[in-house]
C-alpha positions as a printed Julia matrix, in Angstrom:
611×3 Matrix{Float64}:
 127.6   -10.98  228.37
 127.61  -13.41  231.48
 131.1   -13.41  230.93
 131.37  -10.39  231.34
 129.08  -10.08  234.94
 131.49  -12.91  236.22
 133.15  -12.18  239.0
 136.82  -12.34  238.32
 137.91  -14.81  241.67
 134.92  -16.84  241.34
 133.9   -19.65  244.71
 132.48  -20.93  242.07
 135.6   -22.46  240.02
 137.15  -26.31  240.79
 138.8   -26.86  243.7
 142.55  -27.86  242.01
 142.56  -24.64  240.39
 141.39  -22.8   243.64
 143.85  -24.1   245.34
 146.35  -23.68  243.64
 145.45  -19.73  243.62
 144.93  -20.15  246.85
 147.07  -22.07  248.93
 150.51  -20.46  250.14
 151.55  -23.39  250.8
 152.03  -26.07  247.42
 153.39  -22.93  244.89
 155.57  -23.61  242.4
 157.14  -20.51  240.43
 157.08  -22.95  236.93
 152.54  -22.1   236.71
 150.94  -19.39  235.35
 149.07  -17.9   237.67
 147.59  -14.69  236.99
 148.72  -12.86  241.16
 152.26  -14.32  241.07
 155.25  -12.71  239.97
 158.82  -13.61  241.89
 159.23  -11.93  245.44
 160.84   -8.48  245.57
 164.86   -8.15  248.08
 164.54   -6.61  250.86
 166.25   -3.13  251.02
 169.15   -5.29  252.43
 172.66   -6.83  251.88
 171.53  -10.06  253.35
 170.56  -12.53  249.98
 168.86  -14.03  252.23
 165.73  -11.49  253.91
 163.52  -11.76  250.47
 159.5   -11.02  250.58
 158.04  -14.45  251.2
 155.34  -15.83  248.47
 152.26  -14.25  250.55
 153.71  -10.96  250.22
 153.63  -11.27  246.37
 150.8   -12.96  246.13
 148.94   -9.89  247.8
 151.02   -7.57  246.26
 149.77   -8.78  242.62
 146.53   -7.95  243.79
 146.84   -4.72  244.61
 148.36   -4.12  241.66
 145.28   -6.05  239.59
 142.54   -4.57  241.36
 144.6    -1.58  241.37
 144.3    -1.21  237.74
 140.52   -2.18  237.35
 139.96    0.85  239.16
 143.41    3.36  237.26
 144.76    3.52  239.94
 147.48    6.19  239.82
 149.66    5.85  242.56
 153.26    3.95  242.0
 153.47    2.35  245.84
 151.6    -0.2   246.67
 151.35   -1.73  250.22
 151.47   -5.55  250.31
 150.27   -7.56  253.82
 152.12  -11.17  254.92
 148.83  -12.29  256.36
 151.03  -14.94  257.01
 152.05  -15.81  261.06
 155.47  -17.99  259.73
 156.08  -15.62  257.01
 159.76  -16.14  255.48
 161.99  -14.1   255.53
 165.06  -15.97  255.92
 165.75  -14.41  259.83
 163.78  -13.09  262.71
 165.59   -9.91  262.87
 163.19   -6.81  261.94
 164.33   -5.92  257.61
 166.01   -2.41  257.33
 164.29   -0.07  256.11
 161.29    0.41  258.46
 159.19    3.0   257.33
 156.61    4.62  259.98
 153.2     4.13  259.07
 152.57    7.31  260.42
 154.69    9.15  257.16
 152.19    7.23  254.84
 149.04    7.92  254.94
 148.41    8.79  251.26
 150.08    5.8   250.75
 147.59    2.77  249.87
 145.13    5.62  247.86
 142.76    4.12  244.88
 141.66    7.02  242.59
 138.8     7.02  240.82
 139.06    8.52  237.86
 136.27   10.11  235.76
 134.52    7.5   233.63
 132.5     7.46  230.59
 128.66    7.15  231.16
 128.99    3.56  228.96
 131.55    2.78  231.37
 129.58    3.25  234.23
 126.41    1.51  233.01
 127.72   -1.81  231.97
 129.37   -2.03  235.56
 125.76   -0.95  237.31
 124.62   -3.97  234.75
 126.74   -6.39  236.54
 126.17   -5.08  239.71
 130.41   -5.13  240.28
 131.64   -2.77  242.43
 135.1    -1.94  241.1
 136.83   -0.99  244.39
 139.48   -2.46  246.04
 137.69   -5.85  247.61
 137.99   -5.37  251.68
 140.89   -8.76  251.41
 142.66   -6.89  249.6
 143.37   -3.32  251.53
 146.14   -3.95  253.61
 146.02   -4.14  257.48
 148.6    -2.8   260.2
 149.71   -5.94  261.27
 152.5    -6.09  259.06
 153.67   -4.03  256.06
 155.4    -3.41  253.54
 155.81   -0.54  251.1
 156.81   -1.61  247.39
 158.99    1.0   245.17
 158.62    1.35  241.89
 162.32   -0.47  240.98
 160.61   -3.1   243.01
 162.85   -2.87  246.65
 160.61   -3.11  249.77
 159.91   -1.42  253.15
 159.17   -2.44  256.12
 156.93   -0.21  258.31
 156.75   -1.26  262.42
 155.32    1.16  264.72
 152.06    1.08  263.42
 150.64    2.37  266.86
 150.39    4.85  267.84
 150.04    4.35  271.0
 153.53    3.08  271.9
 154.85    6.28  271.14
 155.54    9.11  273.96
 154.06   12.84  274.54
 157.31   14.34  274.71
 157.49   15.04  278.69
 158.1    11.29  278.84
 161.39   11.64  275.7
 163.09   15.73  277.77
 163.11   13.37  280.72
 163.97    9.83  279.11
 167.05   11.95  278.05
 166.82   13.66  280.59
 167.38   10.24  282.95
 169.98    8.44  280.76
 172.05   11.91  281.33
 172.46   11.93  284.95
 174.96    9.97  285.86
 178.05    9.47  287.98
 179.29   13.05  286.57
 176.78   14.59  288.31
 179.39   13.73  291.68
 181.87   15.2   289.98
 180.66   19.01  289.02
 181.57   20.89  292.42
 185.89   19.36  291.77
 185.64   21.03  287.81
 184.09   24.35  289.07
 186.86   24.47  291.71
 189.41   23.42  289.5
 188.2    25.68  287.0
 187.37   28.48  288.37
 183.55   29.34  290.77
 182.8    32.34  287.84
 184.63   30.52  284.95
 183.4    27.13  285.62
 179.56   29.27  285.23
 180.3    29.56  282.08
 182.51   27.01  280.7
 179.5    24.91  282.14
 176.67   27.22  280.31
 179.3    26.94  277.32
 179.88   23.64  276.73
 176.25   21.92  277.46
 175.57   24.72  274.18
 178.5    23.25  272.02
 177.02   19.24  273.1
 173.34   20.32  272.04
 174.34   21.24  268.13
 176.14   18.48  268.27
 173.6    16.25  269.81
 171.9    18.1   266.87
 173.53   17.21  264.06
 173.93   13.89  264.76
 170.59   13.97  265.43
 169.42   14.65  262.05
 172.75   12.95  260.15
 170.53    9.94  258.97
 167.85   12.25  257.1
 169.8    14.12  255.15
 171.72   10.41  253.88
 169.72   10.45  249.52
 167.74    7.67  248.59
 168.41    5.8   250.88
 166.18    5.03  253.8
 167.69    5.48  257.45
 164.18    4.49  259.38
 166.52    2.76  261.49
 170.05    4.09  261.37
 172.26    4.42  263.91
 175.14    7.49  264.33
 177.94    5.15  264.05
 175.79    3.63  261.32
 176.02    6.97  259.55
 179.47    6.71  259.92
 180.17    3.87  257.82
 178.16    5.34  255.35
 180.58    8.25  254.83
 183.76    6.81  256.09
 183.66    3.28  255.39
 184.48    0.54  257.91
 187.27    3.37  259.07
 184.02    5.08  260.32
 182.4     2.46  261.33
 184.66    1.04  263.5
 186.45    4.15  265.12
 182.93    5.05  266.35
 182.68    2.03  267.66
 186.15    1.49  268.93
 185.47    5.48  270.98
 181.79    4.16  272.28
 184.04    1.83  273.09
 185.93    4.01  275.66
 182.91    5.74  276.86
 181.24    2.65  278.29
 184.32    0.94  279.26
 184.36    4.38  280.84
 181.71    4.68  281.86
 182.27    1.39  284.39
 185.5     1.46  285.99
 183.89    4.77  287.77
 181.44    2.7   288.99
 183.58   -0.14  290.14
 185.15    3.12  291.41
 182.25    4.42  293.55
 180.54    0.7   294.52
 183.41    0.85  295.88
 183.95    3.36  297.77
 179.92    3.45  299.0
 180.19   -0.11  299.78
 183.23    0.85  302.4
 181.05    3.67  303.9
 177.58    1.58  304.1
 179.99   -1.21  305.94
 182.33    1.58  307.79
 177.75    3.37  308.66
 176.91   -0.49  309.97
 180.2    -1.42  311.73
 180.11    2.08  313.36
 176.07    1.47  314.54
 176.79   -1.78  316.18
 179.22   -1.39  318.11
 178.27    2.33  319.02
 181.54    4.43  317.98
 181.43    7.56  316.08
 184.95    9.21  314.63
 186.47   11.27  316.82
 186.74   14.98  316.01
 189.52   15.84  313.93
 191.61   19.12  311.76
 190.37   17.61  308.97
 186.95   18.83  309.37
 184.05   21.07  310.58
 182.09   20.75  314.13
 178.42   20.42  314.43
 175.9    18.2   313.11
 176.66   19.16  309.51
 179.81   17.45  309.83
 182.37   18.82  306.42
 186.08   16.64  305.83
 188.8    17.51  303.57
 190.7    14.46  303.45
 193.61   16.17  301.9
 194.11   18.92  303.79
 197.28   19.97  301.78
 195.38   19.73  299.03
 197.71   17.09  296.78
 194.78   14.84  296.21
 197.42   12.0   295.19
 199.23   12.07  297.27
 199.25    9.38  300.69
 198.03   11.35  303.1
 194.76    9.97  304.56
 192.79   11.29  307.27
 193.43    9.16  310.94
 190.03    8.76  312.01
 190.07    6.93  315.85
 186.79    5.02  316.83
 185.95    5.49  320.58
 183.93    2.67  321.65
 181.92    2.89  324.97
 180.47   -1.47  324.53
 183.67   -2.37  326.23
 185.46   -3.51  322.16
 188.99   -2.87  322.46
 191.36   -1.14  319.54
 192.49   -5.36  318.38
 188.53   -5.79  317.38
 188.96   -1.94  315.44
 192.63   -2.86  313.53
 191.25   -5.36  312.35
 187.87   -4.24  311.72
 190.16   -2.15  309.18
 192.65   -4.58  307.86
 189.53   -6.75  306.33
 186.98   -3.54  305.64
 189.39   -1.39  303.4
 188.28    0.66  301.33
 191.52    0.43  298.26
 192.93   -2.7   299.2
 189.82   -5.99  299.66
 186.42   -4.23  299.39
 187.42   -3.51  295.15
 187.65   -7.86  295.21
 184.58   -8.46  297.21
 182.96   -6.71  294.32
 184.34   -8.97  292.45
 181.84  -11.97  293.45
 178.3    -9.72  293.16
 178.98   -8.41  290.28
 181.12  -10.87  287.73
 178.61  -13.62  287.83
 175.84  -10.63  286.65
 177.47   -9.66  283.79
 177.82  -13.09  282.29
 173.78  -13.52  282.13
 172.57  -13.93  279.09
 169.91  -11.12  278.67
 169.77   -7.94  281.02
 166.7    -7.56  280.67
 166.04   -7.96  284.3
 168.63   -5.63  285.28
 166.49   -3.02  283.04
 163.29   -3.57  285.38
 165.87   -1.31  288.36
 165.96    1.7   285.74
 164.61    3.5   288.08
 166.77    3.5   290.63
 168.58    6.65  288.68
 165.28    8.95  288.52
 164.9     8.57  292.15
 168.72    8.46  292.92
 168.97   12.02  291.04
 166.26   13.75  292.99
 167.01   12.41  296.84
 170.96   13.61  296.3
 168.82   16.88  294.61
 167.73   17.58  297.8
 170.47   16.84  300.23
 172.13   19.23  298.5
 168.87   21.52  298.83
 169.28   20.6   303.26
 173.42   21.08  303.63
 173.08   23.4   301.9
 170.21   25.75  303.31
 171.78   24.18  307.09
 175.09   25.16  306.61
 175.25   28.4   304.73
 176.67   30.57  301.66
 181.25   31.19  302.11
 182.03   33.19  298.63
 184.38   35.35  298.28
 185.94   36.45  295.47
 189.5    36.58  294.06
 189.75   37.34  290.33
 193.02   35.68  289.7
 194.5    35.45  292.58
 195.1    32.8   295.15
 194.29   32.8   299.58
 193.68   30.42  302.06
 190.4    29.44  302.06
 189.39   30.24  298.17
 190.54   29.86  294.7
 190.76   32.28  291.99
 187.69   32.87  289.73
 190.04   32.28  286.8
 192.45   28.63  286.93
 194.33   27.56  284.29
 193.17   24.48  285.89
 189.78   24.85  283.62
 190.3    22.21  281.08
 189.38   19.09  283.99
 186.0    21.2   283.39
 185.96   20.66  279.98
 186.32   16.64  280.17
 183.54   16.51  282.59
 181.25   18.29  281.34
 182.52   16.48  277.76
 181.12   12.9   278.86
 178.61   15.2   281.7
 176.59   15.75  278.6
 176.99   12.49  276.34
 174.42   11.41  274.56
 175.44   11.67  271.46
 176.19    7.66  270.8
 171.78    7.23  271.45
 170.35   10.49  271.2
 168.26    8.4   267.59
 167.62    5.47  269.4
 165.13    8.41  272.36
 164.02   10.01  269.24
 161.97    7.6   267.77
 159.78    6.95  270.21
 158.36   10.56  270.7
 154.94   10.72  269.11
 155.37   14.27  267.87
 158.88   13.62  266.03
 158.48   17.47  263.37
 158.68   18.55  267.96
 162.79   16.3   268.66
 164.4    19.72  268.09
 162.49   21.53  270.63
 162.83   18.81  273.2
 166.51   17.89  272.56
 166.77   21.68  273.65
 164.35   21.2   276.8
 165.77   17.98  277.62
 169.56   20.59  278.07
 168.23   22.89  279.78
 167.54   20.61  282.81
 170.32   18.84  282.15
 172.3    21.88  282.57
 170.34   23.85  285.2
 170.47   20.23  287.62
 174.41   20.5   286.78
 173.62   24.5   287.54
 171.58   23.75  291.15
 174.45   20.65  292.35
 177.56   22.5   291.77
 177.1    25.9   292.95
 175.73   25.0   295.33
 177.39   22.21  296.41
 180.91   24.81  295.93
 178.97   27.97  297.78
 177.73   26.1   301.32
 181.61   24.56  301.58
 182.32   25.84  304.21
 184.81   28.8   304.25
 186.5    28.64  306.88
 187.61   27.16  308.27
 188.05   24.92  305.23
 189.91   25.54  302.06
 187.67   25.14  298.58
 190.62   23.48  297.35
 189.0    20.25  299.49
 186.41   19.89  297.89
 186.65   16.14  296.42
 186.33   14.78  292.8
 183.0    12.99  294.77
 181.64   15.42  296.25
 180.03   12.7   299.36
 184.03   11.79  300.0
 183.58   15.23  302.04
 180.7    14.12  304.47
 181.21   10.99  306.99
 180.19    7.38  307.28
 178.04    8.86  310.35
 175.73   11.31  308.12
 172.15    9.28  308.29
 171.12   11.13  305.02
 174.13   10.96  302.85
 174.51    6.93  304.45
 170.72    6.98  302.53
 172.41    8.91  299.41
 175.57    6.02  299.12
 173.2     2.78  300.08
 170.75    4.2   297.17
 173.2     5.19  294.06
 175.02    1.46  295.97
 172.38   -0.53  294.6
 171.17    2.15  291.58
 174.62    1.09  290.91
 175.63   -2.52  291.36
 171.56   -2.69  288.86
 173.39   -0.15  285.64
 176.76   -2.26  285.54
 175.37   -5.46  284.26
 173.69   -3.39  281.23
 176.76   -1.37  280.65
 178.19   -4.74  280.59
 175.66   -5.65  278.36
 175.97   -2.99  276.04
 179.96   -3.65  275.78
 179.28   -7.24  274.88
 176.8    -7.03  272.37
 179.03   -3.92  271.08
 182.0    -6.42  271.26
 181.05   -9.63  270.5
 178.49   -8.4   267.27
 180.93   -7.36  265.36
 184.06   -9.75  266.31
 181.72  -12.83  266.43
 178.74  -12.05  264.3
 176.62  -13.77  267.75
 175.8   -11.13  270.75
 176.54  -14.73  273.05
 179.3   -16.76  270.44
 179.98  -18.89  273.57
 180.27  -18.94  278.16
 183.72  -18.45  278.02
 184.31  -16.0   275.74
 182.0   -13.59  277.86
 183.75  -14.52  280.67
 186.9   -13.5   279.08
 185.6   -10.54  278.14
 184.08   -9.83  281.88
 187.01  -10.96  283.19
 189.37   -8.05  281.53
 186.28   -5.53  282.15
 185.62   -5.89  286.49
 189.73   -6.52  286.49
 190.59   -3.32  285.3
 187.92   -1.57  287.19
 189.7    -3.38  290.47
 192.85   -2.07  289.6
 192.16    1.19  289.46
 189.67    1.71  292.36
 193.03   -0.13  294.34
 195.41    1.94  292.77
 194.21    5.25  291.43
 190.37    5.99  293.21
 189.88    9.93  291.02
 186.43    9.52  289.33
 187.38   13.21  288.16
 190.72   12.64  285.7
 188.61    9.04  284.63
 185.64   11.06  283.48
 187.52   13.35  282.33
 190.2    11.41  280.61
 186.6     9.32  278.73
 185.06   12.0   278.33
 187.69   13.67  275.83
 188.18   10.8   274.55
 185.18    9.12  273.26
 184.04   13.12  273.12
 186.72   13.55  269.98
 185.67   11.5   267.32
 182.45   11.14  268.21
 181.05   14.77  269.49
 183.2    16.78  267.37
 184.8    14.75  264.24
 182.59   13.13  263.45
 179.67   14.93  262.94
 181.25   17.75  262.6
 182.54   16.33  259.52
 179.38   14.63  258.81
 177.47   17.59  258.45
 179.87   19.59  256.81
 179.99   16.05  253.96
 176.67   15.98  253.53
 176.89   20.41  252.91
 179.25   19.51  249.95
 176.8    16.93  248.13
 174.29   18.81  248.37
 176.01   21.56  246.59
 175.8    23.95  250.06
 178.63   25.02  251.53
 178.79   27.52  252.95
 182.8    29.92  253.78
 180.85   30.45  257.97
 179.72   27.23  258.48
 183.31   25.56  257.06
 185.18   27.46  259.44
 182.89   27.19  262.23
 182.81   22.84  262.32
 186.38   23.02  261.57
 186.77   24.75  265.05
 184.98   22.04  266.56
 187.1    19.36  265.65
 190.54   21.41  267.32
 188.22   22.54  269.87
 187.83   18.32  270.25
 191.16   17.47  269.33
 192.66   20.21  272.43
 190.38   19.39  274.91
 192.03   15.59  274.58
 194.87   17.95  274.73
 195.14   19.4   277.78
 193.82   16.96  279.91
 197.6    15.21  279.44
 199.06   18.08  281.36
 196.5    18.92  283.62
């Protein structure tokens, strides 16, 4: 009886025996030890990712004490309590499962026992509940399934999650990019009434496709997809073709955004330098037939309504401090929007792109929110001062107004495809949401805010544009170009946007490098020369476009329609239809609707070449 009451893990055991059972540094896998099991494979293709010996020991202990207490659970949790677990690599193991979804995983049920068994255990003074040192803590947890696989649990701290309001504004801030500057131009191209309808319709379509992307990992059965992104889903359904094609189209969106940034940075840097030069030399731009008079001057760069032509505004600088014409011509020679300024940016930005880490620039992302808020305030103030200038001509153009319905509307759909594009990172953004059950609601609210912001800026700029004396066709792809460089408030807006883009541009380059180098070389930073060659190609593309075709409206619509074809319309629709088919739930209305989405994406891209 004394042997029956003796603890199973007694501290009075010989030293050599205890060292075999408690030590993990001298484990002999061939020795016959009560708590030894072979390490299970982690759910991944990497053979180096194995559960450490400590995890195997503690796993066997949980199983052992579970049998003592008649545990009925099939999933047991193991704590790896070593400061340096033996994973083979430092990267997180695939198959992450959120702890909040595992509230009842560790559960030791006490079934009714006979009176004699209970009396015997009480007489020995033994607590048959699992000891505290066996129950896993929140540091590092694995979920063991009956199949012998292990899923790593991460994100155990609920305080690290964001509330819904933070998640909503994070999505809003991410989508608010350079496209907001082209929304008034897009509405002008489609017509005021048709432009508003297209903006609402496109926003709803983009929201639905984003919803499909968000739900796509959860529709895959028998696979842990907790850390998957949409390219992983495409790889699951379409193999290597889906993986590489999603990568290519993602690169199109990123590189297209970087080209637009280079054009805009050249524009903002040029106008900022122009403002400083005029202020330092007490010069001003003379009034001309291309703009209005008054304190809130609005200019028309291309009065012949041909943005692709060679007609440019003629600005005469009148100096009161004795500067002659040669000084002005010398400044214009060395400070040109297309001939010199795009090359000056290379000196600043090319070294920044070669940084190994982009964490320093991530600290300035808050400037995006400040810039958008200031831009909205600027638009509001300009609209109040200029007033509304609207006349409705439904189909026939007039001298100062455009029709309400125009055949150039695909240019707006191309711009909006990129303006509402967040599909390649929406899964990551939503993972930080504290209440996962509210993901669909929060996503819808975020899209509503984005749509209202675009509507507000687009409608106010279009309605307040002074017609007459200027035609609505004078609205530029970057509506800030319709204000002279001498405008102080616009100067502040350009300065804010310039500094924001200088900090965001290296982040975009970092994303391009990580995705491209990681796929090709398996290393995010293979060497300095590899990274330098990639950055030279990206910067060269931006310089060439800024010099020969600085039309951000066309760049945005082409890149938006191209990446939107795959990542917004084709892949989400196909993934949804294939998922329904595998579940045995296909319906003809659903198949027709999602096939229509694919046709819309193809038509949106093809139409850009005929506008």
